[in-house]
Short mmCIF file of C-alpha atoms in Angstrom, two decimals:
data_model
loop_
_atom_site.label_atom_id
_atom_site.label_comp_id
_atom_site.label_asym_id
_atom_site.label_seq_id
_atom_site.Cartn_x
_atom_site.Cartn_y
_atom_site.Cartn_z
CA MET A 1 58.94 75.41 104.62
CA THR A 2 59.91 73.57 101.55
CA PHE A 3 61.74 75.07 98.42
CA GLU A 4 58.57 75.33 96.39
CA ASN A 5 57.03 77.30 99.33
CA TYR A 6 59.61 79.84 99.54
CA TYR A 7 58.92 80.48 95.56
CA GLU A 8 55.42 80.74 96.49
CA TYR A 9 55.81 83.23 99.22
CA THR A 10 58.47 85.28 97.27
CA LEU A 11 55.82 85.50 94.62
CA LYS A 12 53.16 86.72 96.80
CA MET A 13 55.21 89.22 98.43
CA PHE A 14 56.56 90.63 95.02
CA ARG A 15 52.79 90.98 93.90
CA SER A 16 51.98 92.72 96.79
CA MET A 17 54.78 94.88 96.53
CA ALA A 18 53.68 95.77 92.73
CA THR A 19 50.53 96.65 94.10
CA GLY A 20 51.82 98.86 96.79
CA LEU A 21 53.88 100.67 94.31
CA PHE A 22 50.84 102.12 92.91
CA LEU A 23 50.32 104.12 96.02
CA TYR A 24 52.73 106.79 95.06
CA PRO A 25 51.12 107.74 91.95
CA LEU A 26 47.93 107.75 94.13
CA PHE A 27 49.54 110.02 96.82
CA VAL A 28 50.81 112.34 93.83
CA ALA A 29 47.36 112.70 92.09
CA LEU A 30 45.80 113.56 95.48
CA SER A 31 48.25 115.99 96.16
CA GLU A 32 48.04 117.76 92.66
CA SER A 33 43.91 117.39 92.64
CA PHE A 34 43.40 118.66 96.29
CA ASP A 35 46.52 120.97 96.44
CA LEU A 36 47.47 119.53 99.51
CA ASN A 37 50.67 121.81 99.75
CA THR A 38 53.27 118.80 100.22
CA HIS A 39 55.98 120.60 98.58
CA TYR A 40 59.19 121.70 100.14
CA TYR A 41 60.70 123.47 97.18
CA LEU A 42 64.52 123.55 96.68
CA PRO A 43 66.75 125.75 94.57
CA ARG A 44 66.78 124.56 91.09
CA PRO A 45 70.35 123.29 90.96
CA ALA A 46 69.87 121.43 94.19
CA VAL A 47 67.17 119.53 92.60
CA ILE A 48 69.09 118.68 89.45
CA THR A 49 72.17 117.68 91.33
CA THR A 50 69.78 115.41 93.87
CA GLY A 51 67.94 114.00 90.89
CA THR A 52 71.13 113.25 89.01
CA VAL A 53 72.42 111.40 91.98
CA PHE A 54 69.17 109.42 92.33
CA MET A 55 69.30 108.63 88.66
CA VAL A 56 73.00 107.00 89.12
CA ILE A 57 72.05 105.19 91.98
CA SER A 58 68.80 103.70 90.42
CA ILE A 59 70.80 102.81 87.14
CA VAL A 60 73.24 100.83 89.48
CA PHE A 61 70.42 99.12 91.08
CA PHE A 62 69.52 97.16 87.87
CA PRO A 63 72.81 95.37 87.38
CA LEU A 64 73.00 94.66 91.27
CA ALA A 65 69.60 93.15 91.65
CA SER A 66 70.66 90.93 88.84
CA TYR A 67 73.45 89.37 90.57
CA LEU A 68 71.83 89.32 93.97
CA ALA A 69 70.20 85.67 93.75
CA HIS A 70 73.83 84.43 92.41
CA ILE A 71 75.39 86.10 95.19
CA PHE A 72 73.00 84.56 97.89
CA ALA A 73 72.78 81.35 96.36
CA VAL A 74 76.64 80.78 96.85
CA LYS A 75 77.55 77.72 98.98
CA CYS A 76 73.83 76.51 99.72
CA GLU A 77 73.97 72.75 100.80
CA THR A 78 70.15 71.94 100.86
CA ALA A 79 67.37 73.11 98.63
CA ARG A 80 65.27 74.49 101.73
CA LYS A 81 68.50 76.87 102.65
CA LEU A 82 68.57 77.87 99.02
CA GLY A 83 64.87 78.77 98.94
CA LYS A 84 65.22 80.92 101.83
CA LYS A 85 68.24 82.64 100.46
CA LEU A 86 66.71 83.20 97.21
CA MET A 87 63.31 84.72 99.00
CA ILE A 88 65.86 86.90 100.71
CA ALA A 89 67.48 88.18 97.70
CA TYR A 90 64.33 88.50 95.64
CA ILE A 91 62.61 90.70 98.26
CA PHE A 92 65.77 92.81 98.53
CA SER A 93 65.50 93.25 94.82
CA ALA A 94 61.90 94.39 95.01
CA GLY A 95 63.13 96.75 97.99
CA LEU A 96 65.41 98.20 95.62
CA SER A 97 62.65 98.83 93.10
CA GLU A 98 60.59 100.35 95.78
CA THR A 99 63.63 102.81 96.67
CA ILE A 100 63.74 104.00 92.93
CA ALA A 101 59.78 105.15 93.29
CA VAL A 102 60.52 106.61 96.96
CA PHE A 103 63.59 108.71 94.86
CA GLY A 104 60.91 110.01 92.43
CA LEU A 105 58.63 111.11 95.11
CA ILE A 106 61.40 113.03 97.02
CA ILE A 107 62.26 114.85 93.63
CA TYR A 108 58.26 115.71 93.11
CA ILE A 109 58.01 116.97 96.79
CA VAL A 110 61.27 118.92 96.37
CA SER A 111 60.36 120.45 93.09
CA ALA A 112 56.54 119.83 92.17
CA ASP A 113 57.72 118.68 88.68
CA LEU A 114 55.46 115.48 87.87
CA LYS A 115 57.51 114.44 84.80
CA TYR A 116 60.39 113.53 87.15
CA PHE A 117 58.17 111.49 89.66
CA TYR A 118 56.74 109.67 86.62
CA LEU A 119 60.20 108.88 85.17
CA PHE A 120 61.26 107.27 88.61
CA PHE A 121 57.86 105.60 88.70
CA VAL A 122 58.36 103.88 85.69
CA LEU A 123 61.96 103.38 86.15
CA SER A 124 60.76 101.37 89.35
CA PHE A 125 58.02 99.46 87.60
CA VAL A 126 60.34 98.42 84.81
CA HIS A 127 62.79 97.10 87.70
CA LEU A 128 60.05 95.10 89.21
CA ILE A 129 58.99 93.52 86.28
CA LEU A 130 62.34 92.52 85.27
CA HIS A 131 63.63 91.24 88.66
CA ARG A 132 60.31 89.47 89.38
CA PRO A 133 61.02 85.84 90.79
CA LYS A 134 60.82 83.30 87.75
CA ARG A 135 60.12 79.64 88.34
CA ASP A 136 62.73 78.60 85.79
CA GLU A 137 65.36 80.59 87.31
CA TRP A 138 64.66 78.96 90.70
CA GLN A 139 64.87 75.44 89.22
CA LYS A 140 68.08 76.14 87.52
CA PHE A 141 69.38 77.38 91.02
CA ALA A 142 67.70 74.07 92.65
CA LYS A 143 69.36 71.80 89.86
CA ASN A 144 72.73 73.22 90.58
CA VAL A 145 72.28 72.62 94.49
CA SER A 146 71.31 68.88 93.95
CA GLU A 147 74.19 68.10 91.50
#
């Protein structure tokens, strides 16, 4: 595969992950609409502690995802190798975004509180949008390798 192919493949993966992200609110809507009894209630202090831990982890994911591409791109001799490492970094970043949505789903299941689920869902979607693969970023990395 060429550098451009890696970019296109990464873009397709991101689009499919963004689409898949909307399965979580679909699950919540079905659970609420049909009263599927998917909740495992925890005491309120445990939910608050868990939610706080998940929020801190989610906030840490933002700068981590920003530096992933730089970390993975270190010491790449060829554009092909760079494309492969950037693809891994961006897919890993999308995985971090999915994890934030899963945090929201967990909080919803243990508390049945929709506002926390949607808070994490929106945070996850913003993360996915901010850390999507951008052609100009990839070209800057490629330019650094060719020099």
